[in-house]
Coordinates of C-alpha atoms in Angstrom, one line a residue:
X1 CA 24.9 -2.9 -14.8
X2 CA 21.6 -4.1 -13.6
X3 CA 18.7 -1.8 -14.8
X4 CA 15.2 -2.8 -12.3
X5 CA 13.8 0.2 -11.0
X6 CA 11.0 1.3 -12.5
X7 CA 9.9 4.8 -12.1
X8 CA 6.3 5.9 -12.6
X9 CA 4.7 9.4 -13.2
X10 CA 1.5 9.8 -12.6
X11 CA 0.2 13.4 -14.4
X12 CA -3.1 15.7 -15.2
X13 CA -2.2 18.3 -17.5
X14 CA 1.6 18.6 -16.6
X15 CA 2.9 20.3 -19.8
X16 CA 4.3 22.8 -17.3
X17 CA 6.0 20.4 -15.1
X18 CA 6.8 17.2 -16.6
X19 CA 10.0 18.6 -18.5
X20 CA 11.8 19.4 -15.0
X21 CA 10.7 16.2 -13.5
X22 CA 11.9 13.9 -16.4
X23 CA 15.0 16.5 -16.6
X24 CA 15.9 15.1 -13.1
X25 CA 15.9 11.4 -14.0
X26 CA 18.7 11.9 -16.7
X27 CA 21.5 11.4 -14.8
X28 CA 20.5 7.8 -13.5
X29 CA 19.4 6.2 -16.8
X30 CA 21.7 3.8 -16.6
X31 CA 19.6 2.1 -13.3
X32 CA 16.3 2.8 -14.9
X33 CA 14.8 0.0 -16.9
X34 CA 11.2 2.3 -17.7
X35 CA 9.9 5.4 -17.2
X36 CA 5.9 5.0 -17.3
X37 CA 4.2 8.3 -17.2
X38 CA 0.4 7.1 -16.0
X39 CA -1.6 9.9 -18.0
X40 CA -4.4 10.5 -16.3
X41 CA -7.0 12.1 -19.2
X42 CA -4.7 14.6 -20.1
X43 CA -5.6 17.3 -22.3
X44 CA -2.8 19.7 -22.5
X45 CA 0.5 19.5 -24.3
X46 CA 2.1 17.0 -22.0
X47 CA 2.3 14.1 -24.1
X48 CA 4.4 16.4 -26.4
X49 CA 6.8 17.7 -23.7
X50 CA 7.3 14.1 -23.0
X51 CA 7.9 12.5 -26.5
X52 CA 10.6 15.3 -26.5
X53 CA 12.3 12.9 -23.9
X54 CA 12.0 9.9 -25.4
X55 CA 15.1 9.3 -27.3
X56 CA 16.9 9.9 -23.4
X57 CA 15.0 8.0 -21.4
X58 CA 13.0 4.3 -21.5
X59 CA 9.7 6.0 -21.5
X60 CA 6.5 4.3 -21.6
X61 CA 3.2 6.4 -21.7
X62 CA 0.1 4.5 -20.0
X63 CA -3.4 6.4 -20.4
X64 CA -5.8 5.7 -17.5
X65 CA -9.2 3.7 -18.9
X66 CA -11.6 6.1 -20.1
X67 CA -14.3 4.9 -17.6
X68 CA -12.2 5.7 -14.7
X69 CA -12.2 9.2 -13.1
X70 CA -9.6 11.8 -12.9
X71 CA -7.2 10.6 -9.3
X72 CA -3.7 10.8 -8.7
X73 CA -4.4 6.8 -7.3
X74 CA -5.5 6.0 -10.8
X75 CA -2.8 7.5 -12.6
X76 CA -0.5 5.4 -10.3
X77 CA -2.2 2.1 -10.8
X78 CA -2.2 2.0 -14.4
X79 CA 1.4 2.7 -14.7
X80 CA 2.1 0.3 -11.9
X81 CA 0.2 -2.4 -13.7
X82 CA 2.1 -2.2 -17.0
X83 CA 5.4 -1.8 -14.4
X84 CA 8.3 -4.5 -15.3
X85 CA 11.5 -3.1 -12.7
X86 CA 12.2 -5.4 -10.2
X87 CA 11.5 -2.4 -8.1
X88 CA 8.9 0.4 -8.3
X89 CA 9.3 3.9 -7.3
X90 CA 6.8 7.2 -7.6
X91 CA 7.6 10.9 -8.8
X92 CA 5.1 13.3 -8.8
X93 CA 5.2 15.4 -12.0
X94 CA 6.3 18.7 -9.8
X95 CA 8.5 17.1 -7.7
X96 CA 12.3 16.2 -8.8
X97 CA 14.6 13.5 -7.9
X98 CA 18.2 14.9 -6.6
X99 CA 21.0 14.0 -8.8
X100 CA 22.5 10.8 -7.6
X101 CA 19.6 9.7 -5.4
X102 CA 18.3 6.9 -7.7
X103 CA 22.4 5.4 -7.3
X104 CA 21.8 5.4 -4.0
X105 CA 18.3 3.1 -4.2
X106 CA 19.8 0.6 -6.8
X107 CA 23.2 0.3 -4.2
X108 CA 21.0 -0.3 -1.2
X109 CA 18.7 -2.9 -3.1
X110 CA 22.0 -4.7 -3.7
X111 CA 22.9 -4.9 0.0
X112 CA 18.7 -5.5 0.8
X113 CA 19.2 -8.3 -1.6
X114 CA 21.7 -9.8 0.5
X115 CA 20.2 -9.4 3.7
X116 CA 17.2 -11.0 2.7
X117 CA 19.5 -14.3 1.6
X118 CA 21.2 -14.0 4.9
X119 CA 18.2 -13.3 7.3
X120 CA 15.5 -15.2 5.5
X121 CA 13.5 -12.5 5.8
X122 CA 11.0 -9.6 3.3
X123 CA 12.3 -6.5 2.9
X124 CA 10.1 -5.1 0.5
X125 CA 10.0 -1.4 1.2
X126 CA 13.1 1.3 0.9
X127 CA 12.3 4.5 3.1
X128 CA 14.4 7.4 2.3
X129 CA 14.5 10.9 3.5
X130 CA 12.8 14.0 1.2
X131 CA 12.9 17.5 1.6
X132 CA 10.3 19.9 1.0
X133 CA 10.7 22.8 -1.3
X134 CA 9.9 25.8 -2.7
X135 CA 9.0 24.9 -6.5
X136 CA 9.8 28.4 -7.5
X137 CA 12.5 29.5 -5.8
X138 CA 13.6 26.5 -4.6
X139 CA 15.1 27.2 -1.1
X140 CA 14.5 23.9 0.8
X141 CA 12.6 23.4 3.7
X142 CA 11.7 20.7 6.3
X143 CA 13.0 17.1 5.8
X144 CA 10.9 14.1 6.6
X145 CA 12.7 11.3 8.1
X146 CA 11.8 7.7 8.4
X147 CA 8.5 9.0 7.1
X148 CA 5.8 6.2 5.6
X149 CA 3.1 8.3 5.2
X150 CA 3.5 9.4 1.5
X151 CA 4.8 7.9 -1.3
X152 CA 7.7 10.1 -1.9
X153 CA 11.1 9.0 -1.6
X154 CA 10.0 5.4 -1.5
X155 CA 10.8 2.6 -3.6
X156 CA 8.9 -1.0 -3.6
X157 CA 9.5 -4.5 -4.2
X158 CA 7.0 -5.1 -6.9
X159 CA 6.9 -9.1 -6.7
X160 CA 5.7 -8.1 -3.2
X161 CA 3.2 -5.9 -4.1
X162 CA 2.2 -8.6 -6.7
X163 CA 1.8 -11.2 -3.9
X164 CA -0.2 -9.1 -1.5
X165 CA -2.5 -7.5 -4.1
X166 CA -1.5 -4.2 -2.7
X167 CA -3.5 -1.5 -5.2
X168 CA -4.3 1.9 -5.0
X169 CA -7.9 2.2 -4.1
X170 CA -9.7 3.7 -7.6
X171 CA -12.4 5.3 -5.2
X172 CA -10.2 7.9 -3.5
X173 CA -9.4 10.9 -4.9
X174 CA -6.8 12.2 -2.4
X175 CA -4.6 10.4 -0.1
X176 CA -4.3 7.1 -2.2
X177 CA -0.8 6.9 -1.5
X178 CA -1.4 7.2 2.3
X179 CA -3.4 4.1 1.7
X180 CA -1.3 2.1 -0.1
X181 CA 1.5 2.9 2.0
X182 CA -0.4 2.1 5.6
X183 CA -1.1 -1.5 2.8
X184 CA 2.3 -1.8 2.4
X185 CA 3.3 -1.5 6.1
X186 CA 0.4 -3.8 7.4
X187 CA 1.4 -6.3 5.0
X188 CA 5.4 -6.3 5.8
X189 CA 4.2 -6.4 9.6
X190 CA 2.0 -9.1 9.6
X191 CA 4.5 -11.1 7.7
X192 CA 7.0 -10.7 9.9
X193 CA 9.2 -8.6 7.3
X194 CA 11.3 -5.1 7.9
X195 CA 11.7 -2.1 5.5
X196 CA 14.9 -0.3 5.0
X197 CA 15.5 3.5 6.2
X198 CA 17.9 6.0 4.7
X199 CA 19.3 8.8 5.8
X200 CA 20.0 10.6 2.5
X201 CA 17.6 12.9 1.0
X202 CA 16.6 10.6 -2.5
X203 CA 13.6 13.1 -3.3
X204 CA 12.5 16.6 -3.4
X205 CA 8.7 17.5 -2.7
X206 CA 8.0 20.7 -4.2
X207 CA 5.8 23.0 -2.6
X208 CA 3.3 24.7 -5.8
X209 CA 0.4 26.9 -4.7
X210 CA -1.8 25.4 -7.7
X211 CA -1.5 21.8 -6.3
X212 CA -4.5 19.6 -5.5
X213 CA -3.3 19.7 -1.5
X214 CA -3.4 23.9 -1.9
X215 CA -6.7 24.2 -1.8
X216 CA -8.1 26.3 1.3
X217 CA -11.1 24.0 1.6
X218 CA -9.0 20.3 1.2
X219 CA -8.7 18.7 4.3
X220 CA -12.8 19.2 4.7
X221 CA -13.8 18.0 1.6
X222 CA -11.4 15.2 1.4
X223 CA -11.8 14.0 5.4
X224 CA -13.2 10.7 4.5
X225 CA -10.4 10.1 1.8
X226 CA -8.3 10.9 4.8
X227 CA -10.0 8.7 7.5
X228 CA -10.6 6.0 5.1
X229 CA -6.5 6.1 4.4
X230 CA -5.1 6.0 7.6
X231 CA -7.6 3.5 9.1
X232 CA -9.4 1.0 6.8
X233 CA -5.8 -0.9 6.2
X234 CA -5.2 -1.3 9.9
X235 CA -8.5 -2.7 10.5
X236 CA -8.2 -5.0 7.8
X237 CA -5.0 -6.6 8.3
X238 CA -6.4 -7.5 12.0
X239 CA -8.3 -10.5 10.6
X240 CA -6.3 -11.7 8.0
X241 CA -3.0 -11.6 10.9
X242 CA -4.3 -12.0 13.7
X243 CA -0.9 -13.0 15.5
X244 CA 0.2 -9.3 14.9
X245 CA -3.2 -7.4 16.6
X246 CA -1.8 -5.7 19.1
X247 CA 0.7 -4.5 17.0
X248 CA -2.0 -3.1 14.1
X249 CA -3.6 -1.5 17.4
X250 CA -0.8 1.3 18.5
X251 CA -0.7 2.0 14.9
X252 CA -4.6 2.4 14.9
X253 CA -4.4 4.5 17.6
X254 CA -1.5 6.9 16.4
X255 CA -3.5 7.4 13.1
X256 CA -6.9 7.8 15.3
X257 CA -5.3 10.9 17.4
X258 CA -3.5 12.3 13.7
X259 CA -7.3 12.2 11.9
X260 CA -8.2 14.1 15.1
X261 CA -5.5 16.8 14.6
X262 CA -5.8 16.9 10.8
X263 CA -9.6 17.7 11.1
X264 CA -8.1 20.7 13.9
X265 CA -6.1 22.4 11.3
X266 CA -9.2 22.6 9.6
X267 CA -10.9 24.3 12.0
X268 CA -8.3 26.7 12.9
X269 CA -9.1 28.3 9.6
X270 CA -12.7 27.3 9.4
X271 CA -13.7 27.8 13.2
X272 CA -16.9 27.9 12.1
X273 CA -17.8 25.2 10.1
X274 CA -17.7 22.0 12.3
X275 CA -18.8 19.7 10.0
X276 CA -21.5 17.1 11.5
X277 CA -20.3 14.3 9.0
X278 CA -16.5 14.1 9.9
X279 CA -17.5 13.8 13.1
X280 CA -19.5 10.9 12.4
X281 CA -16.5 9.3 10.2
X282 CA -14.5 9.7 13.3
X283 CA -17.4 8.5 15.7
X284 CA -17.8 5.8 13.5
X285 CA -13.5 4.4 13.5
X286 CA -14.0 5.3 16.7
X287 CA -16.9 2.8 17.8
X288 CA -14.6 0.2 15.5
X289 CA -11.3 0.2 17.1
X290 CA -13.2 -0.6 20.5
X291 CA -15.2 -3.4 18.9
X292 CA -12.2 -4.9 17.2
X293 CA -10.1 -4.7 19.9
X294 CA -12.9 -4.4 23.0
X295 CA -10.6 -1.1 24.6
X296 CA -12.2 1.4 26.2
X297 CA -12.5 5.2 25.5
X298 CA -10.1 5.7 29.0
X299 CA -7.6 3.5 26.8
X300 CA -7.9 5.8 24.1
X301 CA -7.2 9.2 25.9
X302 CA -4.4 7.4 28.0
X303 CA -2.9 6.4 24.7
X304 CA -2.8 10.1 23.1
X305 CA -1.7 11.5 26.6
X306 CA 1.3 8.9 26.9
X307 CA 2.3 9.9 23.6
X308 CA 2.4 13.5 23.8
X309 CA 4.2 12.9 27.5
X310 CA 7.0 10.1 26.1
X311 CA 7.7 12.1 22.8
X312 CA 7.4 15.8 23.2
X313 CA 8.5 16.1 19.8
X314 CA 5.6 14.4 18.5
X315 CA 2.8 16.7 19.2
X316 CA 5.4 19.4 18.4
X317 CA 5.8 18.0 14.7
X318 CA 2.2 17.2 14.5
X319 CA 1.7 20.8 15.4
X320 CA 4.3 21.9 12.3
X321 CA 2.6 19.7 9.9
X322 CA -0.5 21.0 10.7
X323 CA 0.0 23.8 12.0
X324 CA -0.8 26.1 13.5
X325 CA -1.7 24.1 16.1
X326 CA -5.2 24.9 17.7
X327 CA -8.0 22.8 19.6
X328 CA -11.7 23.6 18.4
X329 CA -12.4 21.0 20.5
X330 CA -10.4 18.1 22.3
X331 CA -10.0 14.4 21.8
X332 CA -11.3 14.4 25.7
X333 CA -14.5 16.3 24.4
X334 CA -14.8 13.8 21.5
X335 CA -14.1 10.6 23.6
X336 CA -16.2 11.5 26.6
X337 CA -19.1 13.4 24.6
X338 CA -21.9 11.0 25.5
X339 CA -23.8 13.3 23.0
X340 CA -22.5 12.0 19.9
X341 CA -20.8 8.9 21.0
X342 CA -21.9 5.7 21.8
X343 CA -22.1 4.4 25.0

């Protein structure tokens, strides 16, 4: 049996965690070539709690450079860079991988393997479901299907991410794997390639009140992480494939009209702190995508409208990912506001 999956577990002080999460990974070490726990400037017991494991599993501990600062996207870079599996995955250290999932990956890289020899084509990317959960009681909660925006319950072709140069960005502190995934997606599109969906649940995201993403105050204070995630890849990958623009564009757009509604959740809670600066970052995307593509802010609005009239589901889920659902102001406002954006 084959062992090329690399696993990587990026941690801050996850003595309390790390045991349950490397607990998980047990039942699959016969598929797992390394375990790389990326340790990012811990200074709790976790190294301990993870020696402990050692004898069970191919571990590997990586510390992050001492001149780097304390991200989640640094922890993940460092262990991707010592990475050796033919294919890399991420666990968070609260999360847990369901027994059997990581069977699953290594069967459907098998038949990925032979679809790429048939249809000449990349197939870098492996997009299974993951179910969120309660991490102390753990009842389970809403699944996410053929989801790309985070990096759970997603495996990668390494050689791929190699090629491309495809990094986590060390200048974000929060959603650096909404980056590198919206990377990872540009990059299969613009060269023509596919990812592979599945419709088993391979991960479980668990829900823990003293997370990073718990904070009352996050989606303000980390906006231009945010913006910066969901847009800057997009915008990039326009130049360097050119062929593919129009595609990038609805992509663009769909991520314009979420950084809208993410900054409304916000401000359902915080009514009264509209923030001048995010809406400059989104002013500013916004004055971009018309540049790079010379649309107009009619083809914007018509784009959000047809959206929310073809898929009533969509502002519907939007509304339960961010919910509760609540307009401070509108996208209309924002588009047609000749106050704060250009002419």
């Amino acid at each position: 049996m084959e062992k090329n999956l690399s696993i990587i577990i990026p941690v801050y002080n996850g003595e309390k965690y790390i045991g349950t999460a490397l607990s998980s990974l047990i039942d699959a070490k016969n598929f797992l070539k390394e375990v790389i726990i990326g340790c990012d400037h811990c200074t709790d017991g976790t190294k301990s709690v993870v020696e402990k494991f050692m004898d069970t599993l191919p571990i590997t501990i990586v510390d992050v450079a001492q001149d780097l600062p304390n991200s989640p996207g640094n922890a993940r870079q460092a262990g991707l860079d010592v990475a050796t599996g033919e294919w890399v995955g991420f666990l968070d250290v609260d999360d847990v991988i369901p027994t059997g999932a990581i069977q699953i990956v290594a069967h459907t890289i098998t038949e990925i393997k032979q679809k790429v020899a048939e249809a000449k084509i990349e197939i870098p990317m492996i997009i299974g479901e993951f179910t969120e959960r309660n991490g102390l009681t753990g009842e389970t909660g809403f699944v996410h299907k053929n989801d790309s925006t985070w990096v759970h319950g997603k495996w990668y072709n390494r050689k791929f991410l190699l090629d491309n140069n495809i990094r986590f960005d060390t200048k974000l502190y929060t959603h650096e794997d909404v980056y590198f995934n919206n990377l990872v997606i540009s990059h299969v599109i613009g060269c023509g390639g596919s990812y592979c969906t599945l419709s088993q649940n391979i991960y479980f995201w668990n829900q823990n009140m003293g997370s990073m993403t718990s904070s009352p105050r996050y989606t303000e204070e980390n906006f231009a992480d945010y913006a910066f995630s969901v847009m800057e890849a997009g915008l990039a990958m326009c130049a360097k494939y050119s062929a593919k623009k129009s595609e990038y564009l609805k992509i663009l757009l769909n991520n314009y009209c979420l950084m809208y509604l993410y900054y409304m959740n916000f401000l359902y809670y915080h009514p009264e702190d509209i923030n001048p600066e995010i809406k400059n970052i989104m002013n500013s995307y916004y004055c971009r995508i018309r540049s790079t593509y010379n649309i107009t802010p009619d083809d914007i609005w018509n784009y959000y409208k047809s959206m929310v009239a073809q898929y009533p589901a969509w502002k519907e889920n939007v509304a339960r990912s961010y919910c509760p659902f609540f307009e401070k102001w509108t996208l209309e406002d924002f588009l047609f506001d000749k106050v704060w954006v250009d002419n």
